[in-house]
PDB file of C-alpha atoms in Angstrom:
ATOM      1  CA  MET A 834     178.849 -80.757 -55.789  1.00 35.00           C
ATOM      2  CA  ASN A 835     176.739 -83.740 -54.788  1.00 44.00           C
ATOM      3  CA  ALA A 836     173.837 -81.687 -53.445  1.00 56.00           C
ATOM      4  CA  LYS A 837     171.575 -84.447 -52.182  1.00 85.00           C
ATOM      5  CA  LYS A 838     172.043 -84.554 -48.440  1.00 95.00           C
ATOM      6  CA  VAL A 839     169.457 -83.644 -45.838  1.00 98.00           C
ATOM      7  CA  ILE A 840     171.131 -81.822 -42.961  1.00 98.00           C
ATOM      8  CA  VAL A 841     169.512 -81.775 -39.519  1.00 98.00           C
ATOM      9  CA  CYS A 842     171.186 -79.148 -37.353  1.00 98.00           C
ATOM     10  CA  GLY A 843     170.484 -79.922 -33.725  1.00 97.00           C
ATOM     11  CA  GLY A 844     170.085 -83.564 -34.730  1.00 97.00           C
ATOM     12  CA  GLY A 845     171.278 -84.745 -31.325  1.00 96.00           C
ATOM     13  CA  GLY A 846     168.394 -82.937 -29.634  1.00 95.00           C
ATOM     14  CA  PHE A 847     164.830 -83.940 -28.856  1.00 95.00           C
ATOM     15  CA  ILE A 848     163.045 -82.699 -31.991  1.00 97.00           C
ATOM     16  CA  GLY A 849     166.049 -83.306 -34.241  1.00 97.00           C
ATOM     17  CA  GLY A 850     166.360 -86.942 -33.208  1.00 97.00           C
ATOM     18  CA  HIS A 851     162.678 -87.584 -33.836  1.00 98.00           C
ATOM     19  CA  LEU A 852     162.876 -85.796 -37.199  1.00 98.00           C
ATOM     20  CA  ILE A 853     165.762 -87.991 -38.344  1.00 98.00           C
ATOM     21  CA  ALA A 854     163.895 -91.110 -37.234  1.00 97.00           C
ATOM     22  CA  ASP A 855     160.885 -89.982 -39.257  1.00 97.00           C
ATOM     23  CA  LEU A 856     162.950 -89.160 -42.344  1.00 97.00           C
ATOM     24  CA  ARG A 857     164.537 -92.621 -42.170  1.00 96.00           C
ATOM     25  CA  ARG A 858     161.089 -94.228 -41.927  1.00 96.00           C
ATOM     26  CA  GLN A 859     160.198 -92.393 -45.128  1.00 94.00           C
ATOM     27  CA  GLY A 860     163.235 -93.830 -46.888  1.00 93.00           C
ATOM     28  CA  ALA A 861     165.695 -90.917 -46.757  1.00 93.00           C
ATOM     29  CA  LYS A 862     169.208 -92.299 -47.309  1.00 90.00           C
ATOM     30  CA  GLU A 863     171.609 -89.364 -47.208  1.00 96.00           C
ATOM     31  CA  ILE A 864     171.146 -87.704 -43.835  1.00 98.00           C
ATOM     32  CA  ARG A 865     173.744 -85.767 -41.888  1.00 98.00           C
ATOM     33  CA  SER A 866     173.049 -85.031 -38.221  1.00 98.00           C
ATOM     34  CA  VAL A 867     174.979 -82.207 -36.565  1.00 98.00           C
ATOM     35  CA  ASP A 868     175.041 -81.254 -32.888  1.00 98.00           C
ATOM     36  CA  ILE A 869     177.441 -79.618 -30.420  1.00 96.00           C
ATOM     37  CA  LYS A 870     176.939 -82.309 -27.774  1.00 95.00           C
ATOM     38  CA  PRO A 871     179.233 -85.342 -27.544  1.00 96.00           C
ATOM     39  CA  LEU A 872     177.649 -88.277 -29.366  1.00 96.00           C
ATOM     40  CA  ALA A 873     177.066 -90.109 -26.082  1.00 94.00           C
ATOM     41  CA  GLU A 874     174.694 -87.294 -25.026  1.00 93.00           C
ATOM     42  CA  TRP A 875     172.548 -87.309 -28.168  1.00 96.00           C
ATOM     43  CA  TYR A 876     168.914 -88.220 -27.626  1.00 93.00           C
ATOM     44  CA  GLN A 877     168.832 -90.588 -30.596  1.00 96.00           C
ATOM     45  CA  VAL A 878     171.733 -91.961 -32.662  1.00 96.00           C
ATOM     46  CA  PHE A 879     171.403 -93.893 -35.910  1.00 96.00           C
ATOM     47  CA  PRO A 880     174.263 -95.946 -37.395  1.00 94.00           C
ATOM     48  CA  ASP A 881     173.232 -95.275 -41.003  1.00 96.00           C
ATOM     49  CA  VAL A 882     173.333 -91.492 -40.512  1.00 97.00           C
ATOM     50  CA  GLU A 883     176.451 -89.321 -40.821  1.00 97.00           C
ATOM     51  CA  ASN A 884     176.839 -87.902 -37.300  1.00 98.00           C
ATOM     52  CA  LEU A 885     179.043 -84.848 -36.744  1.00 98.00           C
ATOM     53  CA  GLN A 886     179.871 -83.088 -33.489  1.00 98.00           C
ATOM     54  CA  LEU A 887     180.301 -79.418 -34.456  1.00 98.00           C
ATOM     55  CA  ASP A 888     179.809 -76.016 -32.831  1.00 97.00           C
ATOM     56  CA  LEU A 889     177.508 -74.325 -35.326  1.00 98.00           C
ATOM     57  CA  GLN A 890     178.069 -70.914 -33.779  1.00 97.00           C
ATOM     58  CA  LYS A 891     181.326 -70.988 -35.785  1.00 97.00           C
ATOM     59  CA  ARG A 892     181.163 -70.330 -39.505  1.00 98.00           C
ATOM     60  CA  ASP A 893     183.774 -72.933 -40.450  1.00 98.00           C
ATOM     61  CA  ALA A 894     181.695 -75.575 -38.672  1.00 98.00           C
ATOM     62  CA  CYS A 895     178.632 -74.480 -40.663  1.00 98.00           C
ATOM     63  CA  HIS A 896     180.695 -74.730 -43.849  1.00 98.00           C
ATOM     64  CA  GLN A 897     181.602 -78.323 -42.965  1.00 98.00           C
ATOM     65  CA  ALA A 898     178.047 -79.169 -41.951  1.00 98.00           C
ATOM     66  CA  LEU A 899     176.483 -78.003 -45.223  1.00 98.00           C
ATOM     67  CA  GLN A 900     178.810 -79.643 -47.728  1.00 96.00           C
ATOM     68  CA  GLY A 901     176.652 -81.351 -50.349  1.00 95.00           C
ATOM     69  CA  ALA A 902     173.445 -80.107 -48.717  1.00 96.00           C
ATOM     70  CA  ALA A 903     170.154 -79.895 -50.594  1.00 96.00           C
ATOM     71  CA  THR A 904     167.859 -79.418 -47.599  1.00 97.00           C
ATOM     72  CA  VAL A 905     168.639 -77.922 -44.190  1.00 98.00           C
ATOM     73  CA  PHE A 906     166.566 -78.162 -41.033  1.00 98.00           C
ATOM     74  CA  ASN A 907     167.878 -75.661 -38.480  1.00 98.00           C
ATOM     75  CA  LEU A 908     166.678 -76.877 -35.090  1.00 98.00           C
ATOM     76  CA  ALA A 909     169.919 -75.965 -33.306  1.00 96.00           C
ATOM     77  CA  ALA A 910     169.788 -73.552 -30.370  1.00 91.00           C
ATOM     78  CA  ASP A 911     170.994 -73.191 -26.794  1.00 83.00           C
ATOM     79  CA  MET A 912     167.660 -73.391 -25.036  1.00 75.00           C
ATOM     80  CA  GLY A 913     165.416 -75.138 -22.548  1.00 72.00           C
ATOM     81  CA  GLY A 914     162.307 -74.545 -20.476  1.00 68.00           C
ATOM     82  CA  MET A 915     161.392 -71.299 -18.764  1.00 70.00           C
ATOM     83  CA  GLY A 916     163.777 -71.966 -15.878  1.00 73.00           C
ATOM     84  CA  PHE A 917     166.653 -71.995 -18.371  1.00 80.00           C
ATOM     85  CA  ILE A 918     165.748 -69.203 -20.758  1.00 75.00           C
ATOM     86  CA  GLU A 919     164.917 -66.686 -18.012  1.00 80.00           C
ATOM     87  CA  ASN A 920     168.324 -67.231 -16.386  1.00 81.00           C
ATOM     88  CA  ASN A 921     170.512 -67.585 -19.503  1.00 87.00           C
ATOM     89  CA  ARG A 922     169.512 -64.724 -21.783  1.00 91.00           C
ATOM     90  CA  ALA A 923     172.985 -64.106 -23.194  1.00 92.00           C
ATOM     91  CA  LEU A 924     173.492 -67.779 -24.039  1.00 90.00           C
ATOM     92  CA  CYS A 925     170.118 -67.826 -25.794  1.00 89.00           C
ATOM     93  CA  MET A 926     171.007 -64.675 -27.761  1.00 92.00           C
ATOM     94  CA  LEU A 927     174.253 -66.236 -28.966  1.00 94.00           C
ATOM     95  CA  SER A 928     172.229 -68.775 -30.954  1.00 93.00           C
ATOM     96  CA  VAL A 929     171.858 -65.955 -33.487  1.00 96.00           C
ATOM     97  CA  LEU A 930     175.327 -66.953 -34.685  1.00 97.00           C
ATOM     98  CA  ILE A 931     174.048 -70.404 -35.638  1.00 97.00           C
ATOM     99  CA  ASN A 932     171.300 -69.214 -37.952  1.00 97.00           C
ATOM    100  CA  THR A 933     173.416 -66.384 -39.368  1.00 97.00           C
ATOM    101  CA  HIS A 934     176.352 -68.604 -40.276  1.00 98.00           C
ATOM    102  CA  LEU A 935     174.116 -71.408 -41.544  1.00 98.00           C
ATOM    103  CA  LEU A 936     172.305 -68.991 -43.862  1.00 98.00           C
ATOM    104  CA  MET A 937     175.590 -67.633 -45.174  1.00 98.00           C
ATOM    105  CA  GLU A 938     176.833 -71.142 -45.886  1.00 98.00           C
ATOM    106  CA  ALA A 939     173.476 -72.202 -47.319  1.00 98.00           C
ATOM    107  CA  LYS A 940     173.803 -69.384 -49.829  1.00 97.00           C
ATOM    108  CA  ALA A 941     177.343 -70.449 -50.709  1.00 96.00           C
ATOM    109  CA  ALA A 942     176.350 -74.122 -51.035  1.00 95.00           C
ATOM    110  CA  GLY A 943     173.269 -73.494 -53.153  1.00 95.00           C
ATOM    111  CA  VAL A 944     170.934 -75.116 -50.638  1.00 96.00           C
ATOM    112  CA  GLN A 945     167.489 -75.724 -52.138  1.00 95.00           C
ATOM    113  CA  ARG A 946     165.297 -75.462 -49.035  1.00 97.00           C
ATOM    114  CA  TYR A 947     166.013 -74.169 -45.533  1.00 98.00           C
ATOM    115  CA  PHE A 948     163.745 -74.631 -42.492  1.00 98.00           C
ATOM    116  CA  TYR A 949     164.128 -72.492 -39.388  1.00 98.00           C
ATOM    117  CA  ALA A 950     162.569 -73.449 -36.050  1.00 98.00           C
ATOM    118  CA  SER A 951     161.304 -70.294 -34.383  1.00 98.00           C
ATOM    119  CA  SER A 952     159.195 -70.055 -31.235  1.00 95.00           C
ATOM    120  CA  ALA A 953     155.993 -68.636 -29.801  1.00 95.00           C
ATOM    121  CA  CYS A 954     158.339 -66.681 -27.526  1.00 93.00           C
ATOM    122  CA  VAL A 955     158.537 -64.105 -30.345  1.00 96.00           C
ATOM    123  CA  TYR A 956     155.034 -62.823 -29.534  1.00 96.00           C
ATOM    124  CA  ASN A 957     154.347 -59.452 -27.967  1.00 94.00           C
ATOM    125  CA  ALA A 958     154.252 -59.840 -24.178  1.00 91.00           C
ATOM    126  CA  ASP A 959     151.386 -57.333 -23.847  1.00 92.00           C
ATOM    127  CA  LYS A 960     149.115 -59.822 -25.630  1.00 93.00           C
ATOM    128  CA  GLN A 961     149.927 -62.569 -23.115  1.00 92.00           C
ATOM    129  CA  ARG A 962     149.143 -60.940 -19.777  1.00 90.00           C
ATOM    130  CA  ASP A 963     145.731 -62.576 -19.268  1.00 89.00           C
ATOM    131  CA  VAL A 964     145.349 -66.284 -18.497  1.00 88.00           C
ATOM    132  CA  ASN A 965     142.214 -66.152 -20.677  1.00 88.00           C
ATOM    133  CA  VAL A 966     144.452 -65.285 -23.591  1.00 86.00           C
ATOM    134  CA  THR A 967     143.164 -64.613 -27.080  1.00 90.00           C
ATOM    135  CA  ALA A 968     144.962 -67.107 -29.306  1.00 94.00           C
ATOM    136  CA  LEU A 969     148.006 -65.517 -30.907  1.00 94.00           C
ATOM    137  CA  LYS A 970     147.877 -64.725 -34.606  1.00 96.00           C
ATOM    138  CA  GLU A 971     151.081 -64.525 -36.641  1.00 97.00           C
ATOM    139  CA  ALA A 972     150.697 -60.734 -36.916  1.00 96.00           C
ATOM    140  CA  ASP A 973     150.832 -60.442 -33.107  1.00 96.00           C
ATOM    141  CA  ALA A 974     154.644 -60.610 -33.155  1.00 96.00           C
ATOM    142  CA  TYR A 975     154.640 -56.897 -34.057  1.00 96.00           C
ATOM    143  CA  PRO A 976     155.082 -54.323 -32.661  1.00 95.00           C
ATOM    144  CA  ALA A 977     157.945 -56.315 -31.186  1.00 94.00           C
ATOM    145  CA  MET A 978     158.079 -57.135 -27.472  1.00 93.00           C
ATOM    146  CA  PRO A 979     159.194 -60.790 -27.373  1.00 93.00           C
ATOM    147  CA  GLU A 980     160.554 -62.885 -24.506  1.00 89.00           C
ATOM    148  CA  ASP A 981     163.781 -61.195 -23.441  1.00 91.00           C
ATOM    149  CA  GLY A 982     166.863 -62.971 -24.775  1.00 92.00           C
ATOM    150  CA  TYR A 983     165.480 -66.142 -26.345  1.00 91.00           C
ATOM    151  CA  GLY A 984     162.477 -64.488 -28.010  1.00 93.00           C
ATOM    152  CA  TRP A 985     164.517 -61.591 -29.407  1.00 96.00           C
ATOM    153  CA  GLU A 986     167.010 -64.009 -30.965  1.00 96.00           C
ATOM    154  CA  LYS A 987     164.208 -65.986 -32.596  1.00 96.00           C
ATOM    155  CA  LEU A 988     162.514 -62.870 -33.972  1.00 97.00           C
ATOM    156  CA  PHE A 989     165.787 -61.510 -35.379  1.00 97.00           C
ATOM    157  CA  SER A 990     166.596 -64.874 -36.970  1.00 98.00           C
ATOM    158  CA  GLU A 991     163.154 -64.972 -38.580  1.00 98.00           C
ATOM    159  CA  ARG A 992     164.008 -61.671 -40.292  1.00 98.00           C
ATOM    160  CA  MET A 993     167.363 -63.044 -41.408  1.00 98.00           C
ATOM    161  CA  CYS A 994     165.555 -65.924 -43.118  1.00 98.00           C
ATOM    162  CA  ARG A 995     163.198 -63.491 -44.787  1.00 98.00           C
ATOM    163  CA  HIS A 996     165.945 -61.257 -46.116  1.00 98.00           C
ATOM    164  CA  PHE A 997     168.097 -64.142 -47.348  1.00 98.00           C
ATOM    165  CA  ARG A 998     165.031 -65.344 -49.239  1.00 98.00           C
ATOM    166  CA  GLU A 999     164.290 -61.906 -50.662  1.00 97.00           C
ATOM    167  CA  ASP A1000     167.867 -60.881 -51.447  1.00 97.00           C
ATOM    168  CA  PHE A1001     169.518 -64.190 -52.354  1.00 97.00           C
ATOM    169  CA  GLY A1002     166.678 -66.463 -53.434  1.00 96.00           C
ATOM    170  CA  ILE A1003     167.117 -69.136 -50.746  1.00 96.00           C
ATOM    171  CA  VAL A1004     163.800 -70.894 -50.178  1.00 98.00           C
ATOM    172  CA  THR A1005     163.354 -70.350 -46.441  1.00 98.00           C
ATOM    173  CA  ARG A1006     160.421 -71.512 -44.341  1.00 98.00           C
ATOM    174  CA  VAL A1007     159.815 -70.595 -40.700  1.00 98.00           C
ATOM    175  CA  ALA A1008     157.538 -72.196 -38.098  1.00 98.00           C
ATOM    176  CA  ARG A1009     156.827 -70.806 -34.637  1.00 98.00           C
ATOM    177  CA  PHE A1010     156.785 -73.813 -32.294  1.00 97.00           C
ATOM    178  CA  HIS A1011     154.401 -73.833 -29.336  1.00 96.00           C
ATOM    179  CA  ASN A1012     155.747 -76.041 -26.516  1.00 93.00           C
ATOM    180  CA  VAL A1013     156.735 -79.329 -28.104  1.00 96.00           C
ATOM    181  CA  TYR A1014     156.771 -82.391 -25.822  1.00 97.00           C
ATOM    182  CA  GLY A1015     156.982 -86.165 -25.982  1.00 97.00           C
ATOM    183  CA  PRO A1016     159.163 -89.203 -25.212  1.00 97.00           C
ATOM    184  CA  LEU A1017     162.946 -89.069 -25.698  1.00 94.00           C
ATOM    185  CA  GLY A1018     163.075 -85.484 -24.451  1.00 89.00           C
ATOM    186  CA  THR A1019     164.710 -83.641 -21.569  1.00 88.00           C
ATOM    187  CA  TRP A1020     162.956 -84.446 -18.296  1.00 92.00           C
ATOM    188  CA  ASP A1021     165.450 -83.305 -15.645  1.00 89.00           C
ATOM    189  CA  GLY A1022     168.573 -81.204 -15.184  1.00 85.00           C
ATOM    190  CA  GLY A1023     167.083 -77.712 -15.536  1.00 82.00           C
ATOM    191  CA  ARG A1024     166.327 -77.504 -19.265  1.00 82.00           C
ATOM    192  CA  GLU A1025     163.096 -79.527 -19.189  1.00 87.00           C
ATOM    193  CA  LYS A1026     159.763 -77.950 -20.075  1.00 87.00           C
ATOM    194  CA  ALA A1027     156.519 -78.094 -18.119  1.00 91.00           C
ATOM    195  CA  PRO A1028     155.036 -81.383 -19.444  1.00 95.00           C
ATOM    196  CA  ALA A1029     158.187 -83.383 -18.707  1.00 95.00           C
ATOM    197  CA  ALA A1030     158.863 -81.587 -15.417  1.00 94.00           C
ATOM    198  CA  ILE A1031     155.366 -82.306 -14.135  1.00 96.00           C
ATOM    199  CA  CYS A1032     155.575 -85.948 -15.218  1.00 97.00           C
ATOM    200  CA  ARG A1033     158.868 -86.297 -13.344  1.00 97.00           C
ATOM    201  CA  LYS A1034     157.518 -84.635 -10.195  1.00 97.00           C
ATOM    202  CA  VAL A1035     154.371 -86.764 -10.126  1.00 97.00           C
ATOM    203  CA  ILE A1036     156.341 -89.975 -10.710  1.00 98.00           C
ATOM    204  CA  GLN A1037     158.854 -89.115  -7.993  1.00 97.00           C
ATOM    205  CA  ALA A1038     156.064 -88.252  -5.570  1.00 97.00           C
ATOM    206  CA  LYS A1039     154.335 -91.559  -6.275  1.00 96.00           C
ATOM    207  CA  LEU A1040     157.499 -93.639  -5.955  1.00 96.00           C
ATOM    208  CA  SER A1041     158.691 -91.886  -2.795  1.00 95.00           C
ATOM    209  CA  GLY A1042     155.347 -92.003  -1.013  1.00 93.00           C
ATOM    210  CA  LYS A1043     155.624 -88.253  -0.350  1.00 94.00           C
ATOM    211  CA  HIS A1044     152.463 -87.163  -2.102  1.00 95.00           C
ATOM    212  CA  GLU A1045     153.346 -83.510  -2.664  1.00 96.00           C
ATOM    213  CA  ILE A1046     154.222 -81.426  -5.716  1.00 96.00           C
ATOM    214  CA  GLU A1047     155.699 -77.950  -6.141  1.00 95.00           C
ATOM    215  CA  ILE A1048     154.260 -75.945  -9.029  1.00 94.00           C
ATOM    216  CA  TRP A1049     156.024 -72.911 -10.469  1.00 92.00           C
ATOM    217  CA  GLY A1050     153.788 -69.853 -10.372  1.00 91.00           C
ATOM    218  CA  ASP A1051     150.185 -69.912  -9.188  1.00 94.00           C
ATOM    219  CA  GLY A1052     149.172 -72.684 -11.585  1.00 94.00           C
ATOM    220  CA  HIS A1053     146.650 -70.488 -13.377  1.00 95.00           C
ATOM    221  CA  GLN A1054     148.998 -69.578 -16.250  1.00 94.00           C
ATOM    222  CA  THR A1055     147.769 -71.092 -19.499  1.00 95.00           C
ATOM    223  CA  ARG A1056     149.543 -72.756 -22.419  1.00 94.00           C
ATOM    224  CA  SER A1057     149.050 -75.133 -25.333  1.00 96.00           C
ATOM    225  CA  PHE A1058     151.325 -78.147 -25.788  1.00 97.00           C
ATOM    226  CA  MET A1059     152.066 -79.931 -29.087  1.00 98.00           C
ATOM    227  CA  TYR A1060     152.973 -83.614 -29.221  1.00 98.00           C
ATOM    228  CA  ILE A1061     156.141 -84.432 -31.146  1.00 98.00           C
ATOM    229  CA  ASP A1062     154.362 -86.393 -33.924  1.00 98.00           C
ATOM    230  CA  ASP A1063     152.279 -83.329 -34.834  1.00 98.00           C
ATOM    231  CA  CYS A1064     155.437 -81.229 -34.805  1.00 98.00           C
ATOM    232  CA  LEU A1065     157.203 -83.545 -37.254  1.00 98.00           C
ATOM    233  CA  LYS A1066     154.272 -83.554 -39.655  1.00 98.00           C
ATOM    234  CA  GLY A1067     154.036 -79.761 -39.509  1.00 98.00           C
ATOM    235  CA  ILE A1068     157.763 -79.164 -40.054  1.00 98.00           C
ATOM    236  CA  GLN A1069     157.857 -81.209 -43.237  1.00 98.00           C
ATOM    237  CA  ALA A1070     154.561 -79.879 -44.595  1.00 98.00           C
ATOM    238  CA  ILE A1071     155.614 -76.262 -44.017  1.00 98.00           C
ATOM    239  CA  LEU A1072     159.009 -76.807 -45.637  1.00 98.00           C
ATOM    240  CA  ALA A1073     157.354 -78.302 -48.733  1.00 97.00           C
ATOM    241  CA  SER A1074     154.717 -75.569 -48.912  1.00 98.00           C
ATOM    242  CA  ASP A1075     154.550 -72.120 -50.524  1.00 97.00           C
ATOM    243  CA  ILE A1076     154.110 -70.419 -47.122  1.00 98.00           C
ATOM    244  CA  LEU A1077     156.517 -67.463 -47.147  1.00 97.00           C
ATOM    245  CA  GLU A1078     155.945 -65.862 -43.749  1.00 97.00           C
ATOM    246  CA  PRO A1079     156.487 -67.378 -40.274  1.00 98.00           C
ATOM    247  CA  ILE A1080     153.516 -69.524 -39.279  1.00 98.00           C
ATOM    248  CA  ASN A1081     152.246 -70.988 -36.014  1.00 98.00           C
ATOM    249  CA  LEU A1082     152.925 -74.669 -35.408  1.00 98.00           C
ATOM    250  CA  GLY A1083     151.156 -75.591 -32.213  1.00 98.00           C
ATOM    251  CA  SER A1084     148.090 -77.132 -30.647  1.00 97.00           C
ATOM    252  CA  SER A1085     145.122 -74.879 -29.927  1.00 97.00           C
ATOM    253  CA  GLU A1086     144.076 -77.003 -26.908  1.00 97.00           C
ATOM    254  CA  LEU A1087     144.500 -74.458 -24.098  1.00 96.00           C
ATOM    255  CA  VAL A1088     145.063 -75.661 -20.514  1.00 96.00           C
ATOM    256  CA  SER A1089     146.240 -74.141 -17.267  1.00 96.00           C
ATOM    257  CA  ILE A1090     149.266 -75.581 -15.511  1.00 96.00           C
ATOM    258  CA  ASN A1091     146.902 -76.788 -12.787  1.00 97.00           C
ATOM    259  CA  GLN A1092     144.903 -78.649 -15.437  1.00 97.00           C
ATOM    260  CA  LEU A1093     148.110 -80.142 -16.813  1.00 97.00           C
ATOM    261  CA  VAL A1094     148.883 -81.456 -13.316  1.00 98.00           C
ATOM    262  CA  ASP A1095     145.327 -82.856 -13.162  1.00 98.00           C
ATOM    263  CA  ILE A1096     145.981 -84.787 -16.387  1.00 98.00           C
ATOM    264  CA  VAL A1097     149.232 -86.285 -15.122  1.00 98.00           C
ATOM    265  CA  GLU A1098     147.701 -87.169 -11.759  1.00 98.00           C
ATOM    266  CA  GLY A1099     144.933 -88.962 -13.664  1.00 97.00           C
ATOM    267  CA  ILE A1100     147.489 -90.953 -15.661  1.00 98.00           C
ATOM    268  CA  ALA A1101     149.390 -91.840 -12.482  1.00 97.00           C
ATOM    269  CA  GLY A1102     146.250 -92.627 -10.485  1.00 96.00           C
ATOM    270  CA  ILE A1103     147.213 -90.330  -7.630  1.00 96.00           C
ATOM    271  CA  LYS A1104     146.257 -86.994  -6.036  1.00 96.00           C
ATOM    272  CA  LEU A1105     148.998 -84.771  -4.663  1.00 96.00           C
ATOM    273  CA  LYS A1106     149.113 -81.889  -2.236  1.00 97.00           C
ATOM    274  CA  ARG A1107     150.115 -78.806  -4.217  1.00 97.00           C
ATOM    275  CA  SER A1108     152.387 -75.968  -3.170  1.00 96.00           C
ATOM    276  CA  TYR A1109     153.059 -72.957  -5.354  1.00 95.00           C
ATOM    277  CA  ASN A1110     156.465 -71.322  -5.788  1.00 94.00           C
ATOM    278  CA  LEU A1111     155.563 -67.768  -6.753  1.00 93.00           C
ATOM    279  CA  LYS A1112     159.221 -66.773  -7.060  1.00 89.00           C
ATOM    280  CA  ALA A1113     160.057 -69.405  -9.668  1.00 86.00           C
ATOM    281  CA  PRO A1114     160.187 -68.537 -13.395  1.00 77.00           C
ATOM    282  CA  LYS A1115     156.725 -68.932 -14.924  1.00 77.00           C
ATOM    283  CA  GLY A1116     156.800 -66.952 -18.188  1.00 80.00           C
ATOM    284  CA  VAL A1117     153.792 -65.094 -19.548  1.00 85.00           C
ATOM    285  CA  ASN A1118     150.349 -65.516 -18.006  1.00 90.00           C
ATOM    286  CA  GLY A1119     148.704 -66.928 -21.120  1.00 91.00           C
ATOM    287  CA  ARG A1120     149.732 -68.229 -24.551  1.00 93.00           C
ATOM    288  CA  ASN A1121     147.839 -70.187 -27.186  1.00 96.00           C
ATOM    289  CA  SER A1122     148.184 -70.823 -30.920  1.00 97.00           C
ATOM    290  CA  ASP A1123     145.743 -69.346 -33.418  1.00 97.00           C
ATOM    291  CA  ASN A1124     145.671 -71.982 -36.157  1.00 98.00           C
ATOM    292  CA  THR A1125     143.593 -70.097 -38.718  1.00 98.00           C
ATOM    293  CA  LEU A1126     146.483 -69.737 -41.176  1.00 98.00           C
ATOM    294  CA  ILE A1127     147.855 -73.263 -40.962  1.00 98.00           C
ATOM    295  CA  LYS A1128     144.365 -74.712 -41.477  1.00 98.00           C
ATOM    296  CA  LYS A1129     143.876 -72.425 -44.469  1.00 98.00           C
ATOM    297  CA  ASP A1130     147.277 -73.104 -46.045  1.00 98.00           C
ATOM    298  CA  LEU A1131     147.748 -76.802 -45.237  1.00 98.00           C
ATOM    299  CA  GLY A1132     144.221 -78.011 -44.534  1.00 98.00           C
ATOM    300  CA  TRP A1133     145.559 -79.413 -41.251  1.00 98.00           C
ATOM    301  CA  GLU A1134     146.502 -78.441 -37.722  1.00 98.00           C
ATOM    302  CA  PRO A1135     148.139 -80.270 -34.793  1.00 98.00           C
ATOM    303  CA  CYS A1136     145.398 -82.538 -33.492  1.00 96.00           C
ATOM    304  CA  ILE A1137     146.826 -85.103 -31.037  1.00 98.00           C
ATOM    305  CA  ARG A1138     144.975 -84.740 -27.723  1.00 98.00           C
ATOM    306  CA  LEU A1139     147.056 -83.557 -24.790  1.00 98.00           C
ATOM    307  CA  ARG A1140     145.842 -86.446 -22.626  1.00 98.00           C
ATOM    308  CA  ASP A1141     146.985 -88.982 -25.213  1.00 98.00           C
ATOM    309  CA  GLY A1142     150.409 -87.417 -25.726  1.00 98.00           C
ATOM    310  CA  MET A1143     150.991 -86.965 -22.006  1.00 98.00           C
ATOM    311  CA  GLU A1144     150.244 -90.624 -21.314  1.00 98.00           C
ATOM    312  CA  LYS A1145     152.993 -91.698 -23.738  1.00 98.00           C
ATOM    313  CA  THR A1146     155.376 -89.115 -22.299  1.00 98.00           C
ATOM    314  CA  TYR A1147     154.614 -90.184 -18.720  1.00 98.00           C
ATOM    315  CA  ARG A1148     155.240 -93.861 -19.504  1.00 97.00           C
ATOM    316  CA  TRP A1149     158.597 -93.093 -21.102  1.00 96.00           C
ATOM    317  CA  ILE A1150     159.789 -90.866 -18.226  1.00 97.00           C
ATOM    318  CA  TYR A1151     158.611 -93.470 -15.718  1.00 97.00           C
ATOM    319  CA  ASP A1152     160.847 -96.015 -17.443  1.00 96.00           C
ATOM    320  CA  GLN A1153     163.823 -93.626 -17.331  1.00 94.00           C
ATOM    321  CA  ILE A1154     163.383 -93.034 -13.598  1.00 95.00           C
ATOM    322  CA  THR A1155     162.806 -96.658 -12.640  1.00 94.00           C
ATOM    323  CA  ASN A1156     165.404 -98.073 -15.046  1.00 88.00           C
ATOM    324  CA  PRO A1157     168.162 -95.439 -15.228  1.00 78.00           C
ATOM    325  CA  GLY A1158     170.604 -97.759 -16.997  1.00 63.00           C
ATOM    326  CA  LYS A1159     168.310 -98.057 -19.994  1.00 60.00           C
ATOM    327  CA  ALA A1160     169.652 -96.582 -23.278  1.00 48.00           C
ATOM    328  CA  ARG A1161     167.844 -93.324 -23.883  1.00 52.00           C
ATOM    329  CA  GLY A1162     167.356 -93.592 -27.643  1.00 45.00           C
ATOM    330  CA  LYS A1163     169.967 -95.498 -29.552  1.00 41.00           C
ATOM    331  CA  GLY A1164     168.897 -96.267 -33.108  1.00 38.00           C
TER     332      GLY A1164
END
């Protein structure tokens, strides 16, 4: 078997598209991108990449996807922002089929390295009730009380990676993503996350002249947000490392949602009247990434300032809103 290919599962998505672009910049030649969406809906498409539309919840599709694979990045999942995952728990849980079938086929194909994208949603909810949250250490995932649906699937899939490594010798690496954002991502339609949603709302308020914004929750809930370039660097460094256990991949720059709105208002040069929808999904009260382990193991942590990343994200979303016919990310 010609085991040379790099397979990006979820390659038609936000992170997957950026990862493929980065791999190409580094000179990777044999890349296969796999996603369930029709090609026209992929965030980025590259003509020199093998692009396959497959439903990776099905084992035969995973078998096809991993033919000739040396390295697998599993970024595929049915997910979105808090508004999506709180209202689609069963759909989020079904993503367990993707990782399960990919691991089974990775074993059969003799895959050399396998990366799994987990989430900070695996962390125990009791440790995230205070907006002044203590940054979450990797050990805080247990005893288990993750985000219902999405978080449980991620935590279970982490264990699958561990046991396939222990029992079958597959080199698996797992990173727990903390709120990845940036250009060429979802910014409307219900699956967008807070940075993109707030950019869209501020832009629409500015363009419409109706200087108001609705914020989900009371605005005091706290988060950290990682720019896509930091995410890409972390994914590849973790995969190449000797780190066996799941590790945080996120910024430690903690902000409230109100502060995030402040940042976007500053970029837009506008102040908006705020209303708060206390019935809307808002997730846990506080979440931040403890980066002690990643600094120890890699000598690095995500470091792009939120203000800098949000300015780039705002400019891109502004272009999408004001020029809707523009191609979203064709390579």
